[in-house]
Coordinates of C-alpha atoms and ligand atoms in Angstrom, one line a residue:
M1234 CA 88.3 118.8 158.5
M1235 CA 88.9 118.2 154.8
L1236 CA 87.8 114.6 155.2
L1237 CA 84.7 115.7 156.9
K1238 CA 83.9 118.2 154.2
S1239 CA 84.4 115.7 151.3
L1240 CA 82.5 113.0 153.1
R1241 CA 79.6 115.3 153.7
S1242 CA 79.5 116.4 150.1
S1243 CA 79.6 112.8 149.0
G1244 CA 76.4 112.1 151.0
T1245 CA 78.0 109.8 153.6
S1246 CA 75.7 109.1 156.5
R1247 CA 76.4 110.7 159.9
S1248 CA 77.3 107.5 161.8
V1249 CA 79.7 106.3 159.0
L1250 CA 81.1 109.8 159.0
L1251 CA 81.8 109.9 162.7
L1252 CA 83.3 106.4 162.6
R1253 CA 85.6 107.4 159.7
C1254 CA 86.7 110.7 161.4
A1255 CA 87.5 108.7 164.6
G1256 CA 89.5 106.3 162.4
S1257 CA 91.3 109.2 160.8
L1258 CA 92.1 110.7 164.2
R1259 CA 93.5 107.4 165.5
N1260 CA 95.7 107.1 162.3
A1261 CA 96.8 110.7 162.7
I1262 CA 98.3 109.7 166.0
K1263 CA 99.6 106.3 164.8
F1264 CA 101.0 107.0 161.3
D1265 CA 102.8 109.9 159.6
Y1266 CA 100.6 109.5 156.5
D1267 CA 97.3 107.8 155.6
L1268 CA 98.8 106.7 152.3
V1269 CA 102.3 106.4 150.8
V1270 CA 102.4 105.8 147.1
L1271 CA 105.6 104.3 145.7
G1272 CA 105.9 105.5 142.1
G1273 CA 104.6 108.7 140.4
G1274 CA 103.4 107.3 137.1
S1275 CA 99.9 106.9 135.7
G1276 CA 98.6 104.6 138.4
G1277 CA 100.4 106.1 141.4
L1278 CA 99.5 109.8 140.6
A1279 CA 95.9 108.9 139.9
C1280 CA 95.6 107.1 143.3
A1281 CA 97.4 109.8 145.2
K1282 CA 95.4 112.7 143.7
E1283 CA 92.1 110.8 144.3
A1284 CA 93.0 110.0 147.9
V1285 CA 93.8 113.7 148.8
A1286 CA 90.4 114.7 147.4
Y1287 CA 88.9 112.6 150.2
G1288 CA 91.0 114.2 152.9
A1289 CA 93.8 111.7 153.1
R1290 CA 97.4 112.8 153.9
V1291 CA 99.4 111.4 151.0
L1292 CA 103.1 111.2 150.1
C1293 CA 104.2 110.1 146.7
L1294 CA 107.8 109.0 146.1
D1295 CA 109.0 108.9 142.5
Y1296 CA 112.4 108.3 141.1
V1297 CA 113.8 107.4 137.7
K1298 CA 117.2 105.7 137.3
P1299 CA 119.0 106.6 134.1
T1300 CA 119.1 104.1 131.3
P1301 CA 122.4 102.4 130.4
A1302 CA 122.7 105.0 127.6
G1303 CA 122.2 107.8 130.2
T1304 CA 118.6 108.9 129.4
K1305 CA 116.6 110.2 132.3
W1306 CA 113.3 112.1 132.8
G1307 CA 111.0 113.8 135.2
V1308 CA 107.8 113.0 137.2
G1309 CA 104.8 111.3 135.5
G1310 CA 106.1 107.8 134.8
T1311 CA 106.4 105.8 131.6
C1312 CA 103.4 107.1 129.7
V1313 CA 104.2 110.7 129.8
N1314 CA 108.0 110.5 129.4
V1315 CA 108.9 107.4 127.4
G1316 CA 105.6 105.8 126.4
C1317 CA 102.2 106.7 125.1
I1318 CA 102.8 110.4 124.7
P1319 CA 106.1 110.6 122.8
K1320 CA 105.1 107.5 120.9
K1321 CA 101.8 109.1 119.8
L1322 CA 103.7 112.3 118.8
M1323 CA 106.2 110.3 116.7
H1324 CA 103.3 108.3 115.2
Q1325 CA 101.6 111.6 114.2
A1326 CA 104.9 112.9 112.8
S1327 CA 105.2 109.9 110.6
L1328 CA 101.6 110.1 109.4
L1329 CA 102.1 113.7 108.5
G1330 CA 104.9 112.7 106.1
E1331 CA 102.4 110.4 104.4
A1332 CA 99.9 113.2 104.4
V1333 CA 102.2 115.4 102.4
H1334 CA 102.1 113.0 99.5
E1335 CA 98.3 112.7 99.8
A1336 CA 98.0 116.5 99.8
V1337 CA 99.7 116.7 96.4
A1338 CA 97.3 114.1 95.0
Y1339 CA 94.4 116.4 96.4
G1340 CA 95.8 119.4 94.5
W1341 CA 98.0 121.1 97.0
N1342 CA 100.9 122.8 95.4
V1343 CA 103.7 121.4 97.6
D1344 CA 106.8 119.6 96.4
D1345 CA 106.7 116.2 98.0
R1346 CA 109.8 114.8 96.3
D1347 CA 112.5 113.8 98.7
I1348 CA 110.8 115.1 101.9
K1349 CA 112.8 114.4 105.0
P1350 CA 112.1 115.1 108.7
D1351 CA 114.5 117.0 110.9
W1352 CA 115.0 114.4 113.5
K1353 CA 116.7 116.7 116.0
K1354 CA 113.9 119.2 115.7
L1355 CA 111.3 116.5 116.1
V1356 CA 113.0 115.2 119.3
K1357 CA 113.3 118.8 120.6
V1358 CA 109.6 119.6 120.2
V1359 CA 108.6 116.2 121.6
Q1360 CA 110.9 116.7 124.6
N1361 CA 109.6 120.3 125.1
H1362 CA 106.1 119.0 125.3
I1363 CA 107.1 116.3 127.8
K1364 CA 108.9 118.9 130.0
S1365 CA 105.8 121.1 130.0
V1366 CA 103.7 118.1 131.1
N1367 CA 106.3 117.3 133.9
W1368 CA 106.0 120.9 135.1
V1369 CA 102.1 120.9 135.0
T1370 CA 102.2 117.6 136.9
R1371 CA 104.4 119.1 139.7
V1372 CA 102.2 122.2 140.0
D1373 CA 99.1 120.0 140.1
L1374 CA 100.5 117.8 142.9
R1375 CA 101.4 121.0 144.9
D1376 CA 98.0 122.5 144.3
K1377 CA 96.2 119.3 145.3
K1378 CA 98.5 119.0 148.4
V1379 CA 100.0 115.6 147.5
E1380 CA 103.5 115.6 149.0
Y1381 CA 106.0 114.6 146.3
V1382 CA 109.5 113.5 147.0
N1383 CA 111.9 112.7 144.1
S1384 CA 113.6 109.7 145.7
I1385 CA 113.5 105.9 145.7
G1386 CA 111.2 104.4 148.4
S1387 CA 111.8 101.1 150.0
F1388 CA 110.2 99.1 152.9
V1389 CA 111.7 98.9 156.3
D1390 CA 108.8 97.0 157.7
P1391 CA 105.1 96.6 156.5
H1392 CA 104.2 100.2 157.7
T1393 CA 107.5 102.0 157.4
I1394 CA 109.0 103.4 154.2
Q1395 CA 112.6 104.7 153.9
Y1396 CA 114.1 107.1 151.3
K1397 CA 117.2 109.2 150.9
T1398 CA 116.9 113.0 150.8
K1399 CA 118.7 115.1 148.2
Q1400 CA 121.3 115.8 151.0
G1401 CA 121.9 112.1 151.4
E1402 CA 120.1 111.8 154.7
L1403 CA 118.0 108.6 155.3
K1404 CA 114.4 109.4 156.3
Q1405 CA 111.8 107.0 157.6
L1406 CA 108.1 107.5 157.7
T1407 CA 105.0 105.4 158.5
A1408 CA 101.8 104.9 156.6
Q1409 CA 98.5 103.3 157.2
Y1410 CA 98.3 102.1 153.6
V1411 CA 101.0 101.7 151.0
V1412 CA 100.3 101.5 147.3
I1413 CA 103.1 100.0 145.1
A1414 CA 102.9 101.7 141.6
V1415 CA 106.5 101.4 140.5
G1416 CA 105.8 100.2 136.9
G1417 CA 108.5 98.6 134.8
R1418 CA 111.4 99.2 132.6
P1419 CA 112.5 97.6 129.3
R1420 CA 114.3 94.3 129.4
Y1421 CA 117.7 93.8 127.7
P1422 CA 118.7 90.4 126.3
P1423 CA 121.5 88.5 128.0
I1424 CA 123.9 88.8 125.1
K1425 CA 127.2 90.5 124.3
G1426 CA 126.9 94.2 123.7
A1427 CA 123.2 94.5 124.7
F1428 CA 123.6 97.2 127.4
E1429 CA 126.6 99.0 125.9
L1430 CA 125.5 99.2 122.2
G1431 CA 121.7 98.8 122.2
I1432 CA 119.0 101.3 123.2
T1433 CA 115.3 100.8 124.2
S1434 CA 112.1 102.8 124.0
D1435 CA 113.4 104.6 127.1
D1436 CA 116.0 106.2 124.8
I1437 CA 114.5 106.5 121.3
F1438 CA 112.2 109.5 122.0
S1439 CA 115.2 111.7 123.1
Y1440 CA 117.9 110.1 120.9
E1441 CA 120.2 112.8 119.7
K1442 CA 121.5 110.8 116.7
E1443 CA 119.3 110.0 113.7
P1444 CA 118.4 106.3 114.1
G1445 CA 119.2 105.4 110.5
R1446 CA 119.1 101.7 109.6
T1447 CA 117.5 100.3 112.8
L1448 CA 117.1 96.7 114.0
V1449 CA 114.1 96.5 116.2
V1450 CA 114.2 93.3 118.3
G1451 CA 110.7 92.2 119.4
A1452 CA 107.3 92.1 117.7
G1453 CA 105.0 93.2 120.5
Y1454 CA 103.3 96.6 120.8
V1455 CA 106.6 98.6 121.3
G1456 CA 108.5 96.8 118.5
L1457 CA 105.8 97.3 115.8
E1458 CA 105.0 100.8 116.8
C1459 CA 108.6 102.0 116.8
A1460 CA 109.4 100.2 113.5
C1461 CA 106.4 101.9 111.9
F1462 CA 107.1 105.5 113.0
L1463 CA 110.8 105.0 112.1
K1464 CA 109.7 103.8 108.6
G1465 CA 107.3 106.7 108.3
L1466 CA 110.0 109.2 109.2
G1467 CA 112.2 107.8 106.4
Y1468 CA 114.5 105.4 108.2
D1469 CA 115.0 101.8 107.4
P1470 CA 113.8 99.5 110.2
T1471 CA 114.0 95.7 110.3
V1472 CA 111.8 93.8 112.9
M1473 CA 113.3 90.7 114.4
V1474 CA 110.5 88.2 115.4
R1475 CA 111.3 85.5 117.9
S1476 CA 108.0 83.5 117.4
I1477 CA 104.9 85.4 116.2
V1478 CA 103.9 89.0 115.9
L1479 CA 101.7 90.4 118.6
R1480 CA 101.3 87.3 120.8
G1481 CA 98.0 87.3 122.6
F1482 CA 96.1 89.3 119.9
D1483 CA 93.7 87.9 117.3
R1484 CA 96.0 85.9 114.9
Q1485 CA 94.3 86.9 111.7
M1486 CA 94.4 90.6 112.5
S1487 CA 98.1 90.4 113.7
E1488 CA 99.1 88.7 110.4
F1489 CA 97.2 91.4 108.5
L1490 CA 99.2 94.0 110.4
A1491 CA 102.5 92.4 109.6
A1492 CA 101.5 92.1 105.9
M1493 CA 100.6 95.8 105.9
M1494 CA 104.0 96.7 107.4
T1495 CA 105.7 94.5 104.8
E1496 CA 103.8 96.2 102.0
R1497 CA 105.2 99.5 103.3
G1498 CA 108.7 98.2 103.1
I1499 CA 109.5 97.1 106.6
R1500 CA 111.6 93.9 106.6
F1501 CA 110.9 91.1 109.0
L1502 CA 113.4 88.5 110.2
N1503 CA 111.1 85.7 111.3
T1504 CA 111.9 83.0 113.9
T1505 CA 115.1 84.8 114.6
I1506 CA 116.9 85.7 117.9
P1507 CA 119.8 88.0 118.5
M1508 CA 123.2 86.5 119.5
G1509 CA 125.5 89.5 120.0
V1510 CA 126.3 93.0 119.0
D1511 CA 129.8 94.5 118.2
R1512 CA 130.9 97.8 117.0
T1513 CA 132.5 97.8 113.6
P1514 CA 135.7 99.9 112.9
E1515 CA 133.3 102.4 111.0
G1516 CA 131.3 102.9 114.2
K1517 CA 128.3 100.8 113.0
L1518 CA 126.7 97.9 114.9
L1519 CA 127.3 94.4 113.7
V1520 CA 124.5 92.1 114.9
Q1521 CA 124.9 88.3 114.9
Y1522 CA 121.6 86.4 114.9
R1523 CA 120.2 82.9 114.5
N1524 CA 117.2 81.7 112.6
T1525 CA 115.7 79.1 114.9
T1526 CA 113.8 77.4 112.1
T1527 CA 116.7 76.8 109.8
Q1528 CA 119.3 76.8 112.6
T1529 CA 121.5 79.1 110.5
D1530 CA 123.6 82.0 111.9
E1531 CA 123.8 85.3 110.0
S1532 CA 124.8 88.9 110.6
D1533 CA 124.0 92.4 109.4
V1534 CA 125.1 95.9 110.0
F1535 CA 122.9 98.6 111.5
D1536 CA 123.1 102.1 112.8
T1537 CA 120.8 101.5 115.8
V1538 CA 119.7 98.4 117.7
L1539 CA 116.5 98.9 119.7
W1540 CA 115.5 96.2 122.2
A1541 CA 111.7 95.9 122.4
I1542 CA 111.5 92.5 124.1
G1543 CA 109.1 93.3 126.9
R1544 CA 109.3 94.9 130.3
K1545 CA 110.5 94.0 133.8
G1546 CA 108.7 95.0 137.0
L1547 CA 110.7 97.4 139.1
I1548 CA 110.5 95.5 142.4
G1549 CA 114.3 95.5 142.8
D1550 CA 114.6 98.6 145.1
L1551 CA 111.5 98.0 147.2
N1552 CA 113.0 95.6 149.7
L1553 CA 109.6 93.8 149.6
G1554 CA 111.0 91.0 151.9
A1555 CA 110.9 93.5 154.8
A1556 CA 107.1 93.9 154.2
G1557 CA 106.5 90.2 153.4
V1558 CA 104.8 91.0 150.0
Q1559 CA 104.6 88.1 147.6
T1560 CA 105.9 88.5 144.0
Y1561 CA 106.1 86.4 140.9
N1562 CA 108.3 87.1 137.8
D1563 CA 109.3 90.6 139.0
K1564 CA 105.7 91.5 139.6
V1565 CA 103.5 91.9 142.6
I1566 CA 100.7 89.4 143.2
V1567 CA 97.3 91.0 144.1
D1568 CA 93.7 89.9 144.6
H1569 CA 90.6 91.3 143.0
T1570 CA 90.8 94.4 145.3
E1571 CA 94.4 95.1 144.3
A1572 CA 95.5 94.0 147.8
T1573 CA 98.7 92.1 148.2
N1574 CA 99.0 89.2 150.7
V1575 CA 99.7 92.0 153.3
P1576 CA 96.2 93.5 153.7
H1577 CA 97.2 97.2 154.0
I1578 CA 99.7 97.1 151.0
F1579 CA 98.2 97.4 147.5
A1580 CA 99.5 97.6 144.0
V1581 CA 98.2 99.2 140.8
G1582 CA 99.4 99.5 137.2
D1583 CA 102.1 97.7 135.3
I1584 CA 103.7 96.2 138.5
I1585 CA 100.7 93.9 139.0
Y1586 CA 101.2 90.3 137.8
G1587 CA 98.9 89.2 135.0
R1588 CA 97.0 92.4 134.2
P1589 CA 97.1 94.6 131.1
E1590 CA 100.0 97.0 131.0
L1591 CA 98.1 100.1 129.8
T1592 CA 97.8 103.6 131.2
P1593 CA 94.0 103.9 131.5
V1594 CA 94.0 100.6 133.4
A1595 CA 96.6 101.9 135.8
I1596 CA 94.7 105.2 136.2
L1597 CA 91.2 103.7 136.8
A1598 CA 92.6 101.0 139.2
G1599 CA 94.4 103.7 141.2
R1600 CA 91.3 106.0 141.4
L1601 CA 89.0 103.2 142.4
L1602 CA 91.4 101.9 145.0
A1603 CA 91.6 105.4 146.6
R1604 CA 87.8 105.6 146.7
R1605 CA 87.6 102.3 148.4
L1606 CA 90.3 103.2 150.9
F1607 CA 89.1 106.7 151.8
A1608 CA 85.5 107.2 150.5
G1609 CA 83.7 104.1 151.5
S1610 CA 83.3 102.9 147.9
T1611 CA 83.0 99.2 147.1
Q1612 CA 83.5 99.5 143.4
L1613 CA 86.2 97.1 142.0
M1614 CA 88.3 97.5 138.9
D1615 CA 87.0 95.5 136.0
Y1616 CA 89.9 94.3 134.0
T1617 CA 87.8 92.6 131.3
D1618 CA 87.1 93.9 127.9
V1619 CA 89.8 96.6 128.0
A1620 CA 90.1 98.2 124.6
T1621 CA 93.5 98.7 123.1
T1622 CA 95.3 100.0 120.0
V1623 CA 98.5 99.3 118.3
F1624 CA 99.6 102.6 116.8
T1625 CA 100.9 101.5 113.4
P1626 CA 100.1 103.6 110.3
L1627 CA 96.9 101.7 109.7
E1628 CA 96.1 101.2 113.4
Y1629 CA 94.8 98.0 114.9
S1630 CA 92.3 98.4 117.6
C1631 CA 90.2 95.8 119.4
V1632 CA 88.1 95.1 122.4
G1633 CA 86.9 91.8 123.8
M1634 CA 87.8 88.3 122.7
S1635 CA 89.9 87.3 119.7
E1636 CA 88.4 84.7 117.4
E1637 CA 90.7 82.0 118.9
M1638 CA 89.7 82.9 122.4
A1639 CA 85.9 82.8 121.5
I1640 CA 86.4 79.4 119.9
E1641 CA 88.3 78.1 122.9
R1642 CA 85.7 79.4 125.4
L1643 CA 82.4 78.8 123.5
G1644 CA 83.3 76.3 120.8
A1645 CA 83.4 77.0 117.0
D1646 CA 79.8 75.9 116.6
N1647 CA 78.5 78.5 119.1
I1648 CA 80.0 81.6 117.6
E1649 CA 79.5 83.6 114.4
V1650 CA 82.2 85.7 112.9
F1651 CA 81.2 88.6 110.7
H1652 CA 83.9 90.2 108.6
G1653 CA 84.6 92.6 105.8
Y1654 CA 87.1 94.6 103.9
Y1655 CA 86.3 98.2 103.3
K1656 CA 87.6 101.1 101.2
P1657 CA 88.0 104.4 103.1
T1658 CA 86.6 107.2 100.8
E1659 CA 89.7 109.4 101.4
F1660 CA 92.0 106.6 100.1
F1661 CA 90.8 106.8 96.5
I1662 CA 92.3 110.0 95.3
P1663 CA 95.9 109.4 96.6
Q1664 CA 95.4 105.8 95.6
K1665 CA 96.4 104.5 99.0
S1666 CA 96.3 100.7 99.5
F1667 CA 93.2 99.5 101.3
R1668 CA 94.3 95.9 101.0
H1669 CA 94.5 95.6 104.8
C1670 CA 91.5 97.7 105.8
Y1671 CA 89.5 95.0 107.5
L1672 CA 87.2 94.5 110.4
K1673 CA 85.8 91.5 112.3
V1674 CA 83.0 91.1 114.8
V1675 CA 83.0 87.9 116.9
A1676 CA 79.6 87.1 118.3
E1677 CA 77.5 84.4 119.9
L1678 CA 75.7 82.4 117.3
S1679 CA 72.3 82.3 119.0
G1680 CA 69.6 84.8 120.1
D1681 CA 70.4 88.5 119.4
Q1682 CA 74.0 87.5 119.0
K1683 CA 75.8 89.1 121.9
I1684 CA 79.1 90.6 120.7
L1685 CA 82.2 89.1 122.2
G1686 CA 84.9 90.9 120.4
L1687 CA 85.4 93.8 117.9
H1688 CA 88.5 94.1 115.7
Y1689 CA 89.4 96.8 113.3
I1690 CA 92.4 97.7 111.2
G1691 CA 92.3 101.1 109.5
P1692 CA 92.8 104.8 109.9
V1693 CA 92.4 106.1 113.5
A1694 CA 91.3 102.7 114.8
G1695 CA 91.7 103.8 118.4
E1696 CA 89.1 106.6 117.9
V1697 CA 86.8 104.1 116.2
I1698 CA 86.9 101.4 118.8
Q1699 CA 86.7 103.6 121.9
G1700 CA 82.9 104.2 121.6
F1701 CA 82.2 100.6 120.6
A1702 CA 84.1 99.5 123.7
A1703 CA 81.5 101.2 125.9
A1704 CA 78.7 99.6 123.9
L1705 CA 80.3 96.2 124.2
K1706 CA 80.5 96.6 128.0
S1707 CA 76.8 97.5 127.9
G1708 CA 75.9 94.2 126.2
L1709 CA 76.0 95.2 122.5
T1710 CA 74.4 92.6 120.2
V1711 CA 74.7 92.1 116.4
K1712 CA 71.0 92.9 116.3
T1713 CA 71.6 96.4 117.9
L1714 CA 74.6 97.0 115.7
L1715 CA 72.6 96.4 112.5
N1716 CA 69.8 98.6 113.8
T1717 CA 72.2 101.4 114.3
V1718 CA 72.2 104.0 111.6
G1719 CA 75.8 104.6 110.4
I1720 CA 77.5 108.0 109.9
H1721 CA 78.3 108.3 106.2
P1722 CA 81.0 108.4 104.9
T1723 CA 83.1 107.1 107.8
T1724 CA 85.0 103.9 108.2
A1725 CA 83.4 103.3 111.6
E1726 CA 80.0 102.9 109.9
E1727 CA 81.3 99.6 108.5
F1728 CA 80.4 98.1 111.8
T1729 CA 76.8 98.9 111.1
R1730 CA 76.9 97.3 107.6
L1731 CA 78.0 93.8 108.5
S1732 CA 76.5 91.2 106.3
V1733 CA 79.1 88.5 105.5
T1734 CA 79.8 85.7 107.9
K1735 CA 83.0 83.6 107.7
R1736 CA 80.8 80.5 107.8
S1737 CA 79.0 81.6 104.6
G1738 CA 82.3 81.5 102.6
V1739 CA 81.0 84.6 100.7
D1740 CA 83.8 87.1 99.5
P1741 CA 83.9 89.9 102.1
T1742 CA 85.2 92.5 99.6
P1743 CA 82.7 95.4 99.1
A1744 CA 81.5 96.1 95.6
S1745 CA 81.2 99.9 96.1
C1746 CA 81.5 102.4 98.9
C1747 CA 77.8 103.1 99.3
S1748 CA 75.9 99.9 98.8
Ligands
FAD1152 P1 104.9 103.9 135.4 O1 104.2 104.9 134.6 O2 106.0 103.2 134.8 O3 105.4 104.7 136.7 C1 106.1 104.1 137.7 C2 107.1 105.2 138.3 O4 107.6 104.7 139.5 C3 108.3 105.5 137.4 O5 108.5 106.9 137.3 C4 109.4 104.8 138.1 O6 110.7 105.3 137.8 C5 109.0 105.0 139.6 N1 109.7 104.1 140.5 C6 110.1 102.8 140.3 N2 110.5 102.3 141.5 C7 110.4 103.2 142.4 C8 110.7 103.3 143.8 N3 111.2 102.2 144.5 N4 110.5 104.5 144.5 C9 110.0 105.5 143.8 N5 109.7 105.5 142.5 C10 109.9 104.4 141.8 N6 99.7 102.4 127.3 C11 98.6 102.8 126.7 O7 97.5 102.7 127.3 N7 98.6 103.4 125.5 C12 99.7 103.6 124.8 O8 99.7 104.1 123.6 C13 100.9 103.1 125.4 N8 102.1 103.3 124.7 C14 103.3 102.9 125.3 C15 104.4 103.1 124.5 C16 105.6 102.6 125.1 C17 106.9 102.8 124.3 C18 105.7 102.0 126.4 C19 107.0 101.6 127.0 C20 104.5 101.9 127.1 C21 103.3 102.3 126.6 N9 102.1 102.2 127.2 C22 100.9 102.6 126.7 C23 102.0 101.5 128.6 C24 101.9 102.6 129.7 O9 103.0 103.6 129.5 C25 102.0 102.0 131.1 O10 101.0 101.0 131.1 C26 101.8 103.0 132.2 O11 102.7 104.0 132.1 C27 102.0 102.2 133.5 O12 101.8 103.1 134.6 P2 102.3 102.8 136.1 O13 101.8 103.9 136.9 O14 102.0 101.4 136.4 O15 103.9 102.8 136.0
NDP1153 P1 105.6 92.6 124.6 O1 105.6 91.6 125.8 O2 104.2 93.0 124.1 O3 106.4 92.0 123.4 C1 107.7 91.6 123.6 C2 108.2 91.0 122.2 O4 109.6 90.7 122.4 C3 107.5 89.7 121.8 O5 107.4 89.8 120.4 C4 108.5 88.6 122.3 O6 108.4 87.5 121.5 C5 109.8 89.3 122.0 N1 110.9 88.8 122.9 C6 110.8 88.6 124.2 N2 112.1 88.2 124.7 C7 112.9 88.1 123.6 C8 114.2 87.8 123.4 N3 115.0 87.4 124.4 N4 114.7 87.8 122.2 C9 114.0 88.2 121.1 N5 112.7 88.6 121.2 C10 112.1 88.5 122.5 O7 106.4 93.8 125.1 P2 106.5 95.3 124.6 O8 107.8 95.8 125.1 O9 106.3 95.4 123.2 O10 105.4 96.1 125.4 C11 105.2 96.0 126.8 C12 103.8 96.4 127.2 O11 103.7 97.8 127.1 C13 102.7 95.9 126.3 O12 102.3 94.6 126.8 C14 101.7 96.9 126.4 O13 100.7 96.6 127.4 C15 102.4 98.2 126.7 N6 102.4 99.0 125.5 C16 101.2 99.5 125.1 C17 101.1 100.2 123.9 C18 99.8 100.6 123.4 O14 98.8 100.6 124.1 N7 99.7 101.1 122.1 C19 102.3 100.5 123.1 C20 103.5 100.0 123.7 C21 103.5 99.3 124.9 P3 107.5 86.2 121.9 O15 106.1 86.5 121.4 O16 108.2 85.1 121.2 O17 107.6 86.1 123.4

């Protein structure tokens, strides 16, 4: 009945409608559920909720195994519990510390000497927010009539899923479609003391102890973001870089970001890998490491060691062999429709091999898949030109191609790179460094100069790039950008004031704010 209602309101034709209802009736007889979703994170929940809206009978299984340090959390997956949300809150907390000093410069009568955060209180308010989101998520699932079971799901055969009830009883159910949305968890290096003495991003947002002097191993998104909020909160992070910072991003922008972090007092151990961790008699952590350029071994003592060396797909518990689903490097292989090699089994989110590990990507892919399965849609997920932000104090946000990628794909002679430094108005009074406020537009050389990539380091870069991402997807050109009237005085308006190309060799430093 629900299917009928939603199909009618979506304007589906009578014959398609009847066909689908007949299909649904057959499935009602054949399968316990139209859809079983394995994993209740960003992608799984989006898919499950969208599917019920089209009348599907949906069950979602979600379970979190505790970390080696014992941290566990509720429904909602990585983003809500140990990812985007607590990270953004800690990022904000660290920016507020900086804002106190700025406030003094602007005439506020506050004493900014020796300000310190209350780590325990910060963790408590962050965790309270997460718990409220967990609660709202469960209520939403109940209201939308998604059946939710807090248990690990695994395949018995391609249409049968098994899980254990709270009472320890094994239950089996059948589904017409299965969506694998189990995400990933942080990797640990295979060295002495890694599991016993180190923590990961899964632990830091609920860590009871003050982190203190922290070694952050890894220079991807997680490593840089954690190091930055720890520094902003008054701790002393060191980042260990195996090869380069932010592999896969525009090189010039990544180096600027590292330089900005260095300027703020974050230490980098370049071309260095960890060799082992021991506990000292004083209860600190002694880390042995090797510089792979000089081939020298060194050690240092830290209060906390945080592994940020990438994530591993959670395929281990799925018994994918029983379903015959193909995998590669702990991830599931899918085609352009998110279908695995088994046609009725799909995957969305971080568990897919070779796709961006980002929440909005998981959500949109999950929604579009549900629409294709239950509402006759043919719209596919477009994984190109996905905007992203690294939440460092000056954020780095980008969409589209890096300069290197544009050169590789089009050739250096066929692209134009516009660039410029800029000075945010609000930086002048507190005399904040704008040395690394920089943006870059990578475009085709000819015609109206179609834009291939936009890159921006500066305050609230994520907010700035989001709108430009829609424009880029709609075919934005340099001509249109320069015809766009800016909003003054903002930093985003700098994109409408581009005048200096790299090819010209002209100094891209602005003379004044308003010229
Ligand atoms: P998840 O959200 O990981 O959900 C999968 C769920 O399935 C988990 O609850 C898992 O425990 C469960 N599960 C696993 N196996 C089974 C099983 N067999 N049965 C039942 N349940 C199972 N992205 C952004 O876009 N912006 C950000 O700012 C951002 N910040 C991040 C910060 C950090 C520190 C981290 C680690 C990630 C961040 N991400 C960010 C990435 C984002 O969190 C992920 O891309 C997103 O959560 C992936 O969603 P998912 O649904 O694929 O998987
Ligand atoms: P990444 O894969 O981005 O980075 C891993 C880092 O660890 C790299 O610098 C890598 O170096 C290094 N590394 C890997 N193995 C070792 C090792 N054995 N010893 C020392 N260093 C090592 O993973 P992250 O965990 O940072 O992030 C995972 C994903 O989560 C990201 O890809 C992103 O999609 C998502 N995320 C998104 C965020 C956002 O949107 N703001 C924030 C946080 C996460 P090398 O380059 O040499 O391989």
